[in-house]
Amino acid sequence: MAHMIKYGISGILITLALSMMDAGYSGNDFTWTNNRRKRKGIRERLDRVFYNNEWSATFPLVNVRHLPRTGSDHNKLRMTCSIQDTPPIKYFKFLNFWTEQNDFQKIVQDSWDEEVTNNPMWIMQQKLKRLASSLNYWSRNTIGNMFDKRKDLEDKVEAMEAAYGEDNSDTNRINLNKLYATKTNMS
């Protein structure tokens, strides 16, 4: 659900004078906390994204998401801008934790040992391409989709941050810190 900011009269006048528009947001309602508990806790939406008509004409699709806080008193903001709603090209991404998996070396060795003939640059390119494909297949089928798992974890952190904001009990703080630790270890 996207939200728009609530302006005071001065905020309205400033945005009108500068011809700025609020990009809205999705995610947690607040972007900052003083990290205090109980009645001394303060949460505010300090971080915002504004844009003008020229920006809107260049990038008609703007999305701002408040990401979960990790190790800071501010939430990160992720802003995506595009001209049209097209699926992104998926490039190979090597995940460092793969090297810690028991069968990683075997996957690399088996993929690299398959013979390819042609000039040396072609051979290298084909072996790297096959290795990327082998690693993606192996990761999907043995570990699962880490990007989906990370997104699920971010959703859990976001929900727990909201729960902790409503009830900053010791139990909610402990559960939130456990999720932060899990998220940090996944990075």
Tab-separated table of C-alpha atoms in Angstrom:
chain	number	residue	atom	x	y	z
A	1	MET	CA	0.000	0.000	0.000
A	2	ALA	CA	1.466	3.347	-0.973
A	3	HIS	CA	1.194	6.279	1.409
A	4	MET	CA	1.403	10.009	0.926
A	5	ILE	CA	2.901	12.299	3.555
A	6	LYS	CA	0.754	14.408	5.813
A	7	TYR	CA	1.828	18.021	5.433
A	8	GLY	CA	1.580	20.910	7.772
A	9	ILE	CA	0.654	24.235	6.169
A	10	SER	CA	4.350	25.160	5.777
A	11	GLY	CA	5.065	21.841	4.020
A	12	ILE	CA	2.214	22.425	1.592
A	13	LEU	CA	3.405	25.944	0.790
A	14	ILE	CA	7.006	24.849	0.235
A	15	THR	CA	6.081	21.989	-2.094
A	16	LEU	CA	3.720	24.228	-4.061
A	17	ALA	CA	6.316	26.997	-4.359
A	18	LEU	CA	8.953	24.547	-5.609
A	19	SER	CA	6.501	22.606	-7.815
A	20	MET	CA	7.520	19.425	-6.028
A	21	MET	CA	5.487	16.234	-5.664
A	22	ASP	CA	5.646	13.619	-2.942
A	23	ALA	CA	6.622	10.191	-4.290
A	24	GLY	CA	4.682	8.419	-1.549
A	25	TYR	CA	6.014	5.137	-0.160
A	26	SER	CA	5.295	1.569	0.753
A	27	GLY	CA	6.533	-0.290	3.805
A	28	ASN	CA	6.937	0.846	7.402
A	29	ASP	CA	5.300	4.193	8.205
A	30	PHE	CA	8.374	5.521	9.997
A	31	THR	CA	11.969	6.007	8.812
A	32	TRP	CA	13.652	7.001	12.073
A	33	THR	CA	13.597	6.016	15.738
A	34	ASN	CA	15.472	7.279	18.767
A	35	ASN	CA	15.928	3.611	19.796
A	36	ARG	CA	14.456	4.235	23.227
A	37	ARG	CA	11.891	2.003	24.803
A	38	LYS	CA	8.481	2.395	26.357
A	39	ARG	CA	7.162	5.963	26.689
A	40	LYS	CA	10.499	7.568	25.737
A	41	GLY	CA	10.427	5.964	22.280
A	42	ILE	CA	9.974	8.307	19.334
A	43	ARG	CA	9.343	7.231	15.733
A	44	GLU	CA	9.051	9.668	12.840
A	45	ARG	CA	9.038	9.745	9.067
A	46	LEU	CA	12.022	12.025	8.484
A	47	ASP	CA	13.240	10.673	5.143
A	48	ARG	CA	11.159	11.470	2.066
A	49	VAL	CA	11.422	11.593	-1.707
A	50	PHE	CA	10.181	14.560	-3.706
A	51	TYR	CA	10.338	15.111	-7.448
A	52	ASN	CA	9.326	17.749	-9.984
A	53	ASN	CA	7.422	17.672	-13.279
A	54	GLU	CA	10.598	17.275	-15.352
A	55	TRP	CA	11.582	14.181	-13.346
A	56	SER	CA	8.055	12.802	-13.647
A	57	ALA	CA	8.122	13.242	-17.430
A	58	THR	CA	11.456	11.402	-17.623
A	59	PHE	CA	10.537	8.627	-15.164
A	60	PRO	CA	6.751	8.228	-14.973
A	61	LEU	CA	6.986	5.131	-12.757
A	62	VAL	CA	8.461	5.976	-9.336
A	63	ASN	CA	8.334	3.627	-6.377
A	64	VAL	CA	9.783	4.329	-2.921
A	65	ARG	CA	9.988	1.553	-0.355
A	66	HIS	CA	11.020	1.942	3.278
A	67	LEU	CA	13.350	-0.992	3.922
A	68	PRO	CA	13.829	-2.487	7.390
A	69	ARG	CA	16.346	-0.847	9.737
A	70	THR	CA	19.529	-2.800	10.284
A	71	GLY	CA	22.244	-1.389	12.520
A	72	SER	CA	20.987	2.188	12.256
A	73	ASP	CA	18.312	4.454	13.653
A	74	HIS	CA	17.154	5.188	10.066
A	75	ASN	CA	15.407	2.911	7.598
A	76	LYS	CA	16.998	2.777	4.169
A	77	LEU	CA	14.886	3.955	1.251
A	78	ARG	CA	14.888	2.095	-2.053
A	79	MET	CA	13.705	4.204	-4.956
A	80	THR	CA	13.085	2.649	-8.325
A	81	CYS	CA	12.369	4.748	-11.397
A	82	SER	CA	11.503	3.524	-14.849
A	83	ILE	CA	9.953	4.554	-18.097
A	84	GLN	CA	7.805	1.474	-18.455
A	85	ASP	CA	6.889	-1.583	-16.454
A	86	THR	CA	9.192	-4.178	-18.017
A	87	PRO	CA	10.718	-7.139	-16.229
A	88	PRO	CA	14.428	-6.618	-15.536
A	89	ILE	CA	17.117	-8.676	-17.251
A	90	LYS	CA	18.396	-11.257	-14.802
A	91	TYR	CA	22.168	-11.459	-14.748
A	92	PHE	CA	24.208	-14.126	-13.028
A	93	LYS	CA	25.081	-13.244	-9.459
A	94	PHE	CA	27.677	-15.231	-7.535
A	95	LEU	CA	26.693	-15.717	-3.891
A	96	ASN	CA	29.683	-15.939	-1.566
A	97	PHE	CA	28.069	-18.415	0.818
A	98	TRP	CA	28.015	-21.011	-1.987
A	99	THR	CA	31.717	-21.649	-1.353
A	100	GLU	CA	30.816	-22.907	2.139
A	101	GLN	CA	28.466	-25.585	0.777
A	102	ASN	CA	29.757	-29.180	0.737
A	103	ASP	CA	29.097	-29.913	-2.942
A	104	PHE	CA	30.169	-26.517	-4.341
A	105	GLN	CA	33.680	-27.663	-5.382
A	106	LYS	CA	32.246	-30.715	-7.176
A	107	ILE	CA	29.763	-28.584	-9.151
A	108	VAL	CA	32.566	-26.241	-10.253
A	109	GLN	CA	34.942	-29.080	-11.097
A	110	ASP	CA	32.342	-31.088	-13.054
A	111	SER	CA	31.253	-28.025	-15.027
A	112	TRP	CA	34.811	-26.901	-15.759
A	113	ASP	CA	36.009	-30.389	-16.777
A	114	GLU	CA	33.533	-30.704	-19.669
A	115	GLU	CA	35.459	-30.291	-22.887
A	116	VAL	CA	34.962	-27.314	-25.176
A	117	THR	CA	36.861	-26.786	-28.408
A	118	ASN	CA	37.588	-23.596	-30.300
A	119	ASN	CA	39.907	-20.672	-29.684
A	120	PRO	CA	40.978	-19.980	-26.063
A	121	MET	CA	38.688	-16.973	-25.536
A	122	TRP	CA	35.673	-18.900	-26.820
A	123	ILE	CA	36.529	-21.815	-24.538
A	124	MET	CA	36.783	-19.522	-21.501
A	125	GLN	CA	33.500	-17.778	-22.330
A	126	GLN	CA	31.646	-21.069	-22.827
A	127	LYS	CA	33.031	-22.589	-19.615
A	128	LEU	CA	32.049	-19.528	-17.592
A	129	LYS	CA	28.586	-19.511	-19.172
A	130	ARG	CA	28.098	-23.224	-18.404
A	131	LEU	CA	29.431	-22.778	-14.851
A	132	ALA	CA	26.976	-19.929	-14.204
A	133	SER	CA	24.115	-22.087	-15.470
A	134	SER	CA	25.260	-25.083	-13.380
A	135	LEU	CA	25.597	-22.981	-10.223
A	136	ASN	CA	22.165	-21.388	-10.715
A	137	TYR	CA	20.527	-24.791	-11.238
A	138	TRP	CA	22.365	-26.323	-8.264
A	139	SER	CA	21.524	-23.372	-5.972
A	140	ARG	CA	17.846	-23.332	-6.935
A	141	ASN	CA	17.465	-27.076	-6.391
A	142	THR	CA	19.575	-27.563	-3.250
A	143	ILE	CA	19.373	-24.250	-1.383
A	144	GLY	CA	16.286	-22.599	-2.813
A	145	ASN	CA	15.781	-19.101	-4.138
A	146	MET	CA	17.866	-16.907	-1.812
A	147	PHE	CA	16.332	-13.734	-3.223
A	148	ASP	CA	12.835	-14.949	-2.296
A	149	LYS	CA	14.113	-16.015	1.132
A	150	ARG	CA	15.709	-12.597	1.623
A	151	LYS	CA	12.481	-10.843	0.579
A	152	ASP	CA	10.486	-13.021	3.002
A	153	LEU	CA	12.929	-12.150	5.784
A	154	GLU	CA	12.694	-8.414	4.957
A	155	ASP	CA	8.892	-8.703	5.175
A	156	LYS	CA	9.195	-10.410	8.590
A	157	VAL	CA	11.598	-7.716	9.828
A	158	GLU	CA	9.245	-4.997	8.589
A	159	ALA	CA	6.263	-6.619	10.328
A	160	MET	CA	8.238	-7.067	13.558
A	161	GLU	CA	9.426	-3.427	13.422
A	162	ALA	CA	5.778	-2.375	13.191
A	163	ALA	CA	4.831	-4.718	16.056
A	164	TYR	CA	7.704	-3.374	18.163
A	165	GLY	CA	6.591	0.175	17.401
A	166	GLU	CA	3.123	-0.633	18.732
A	167	ASP	CA	4.340	-2.683	21.714
A	168	ASN	CA	8.013	-2.193	22.578
A	169	SER	CA	8.079	-5.083	25.025
A	170	ASP	CA	11.199	-7.097	25.822
A	171	THR	CA	9.824	-10.064	23.863
A	172	ASN	CA	9.248	-7.996	20.718
A	173	ARG	CA	12.706	-6.369	21.055
A	174	ILE	CA	14.383	-9.780	21.390
A	175	ASN	CA	12.466	-11.165	18.391
A	176	LEU	CA	13.334	-8.089	16.311
A	177	ASN	CA	17.034	-8.353	17.198
A	178	LYS	CA	17.015	-12.057	16.244
A	179	LEU	CA	15.579	-11.134	12.837
A	180	TYR	CA	18.191	-8.365	12.432
A	181	ALA	CA	20.946	-10.904	13.184
A	182	THR	CA	19.520	-13.393	10.687
A	183	LYS	CA	19.279	-10.666	8.036
A	184	THR	CA	22.851	-9.543	8.686
A	185	ASN	CA	24.125	-13.117	8.376
A	186	MET	CA	22.264	-13.524	5.085
A	187	SER	CA	23.964	-10.454	3.561
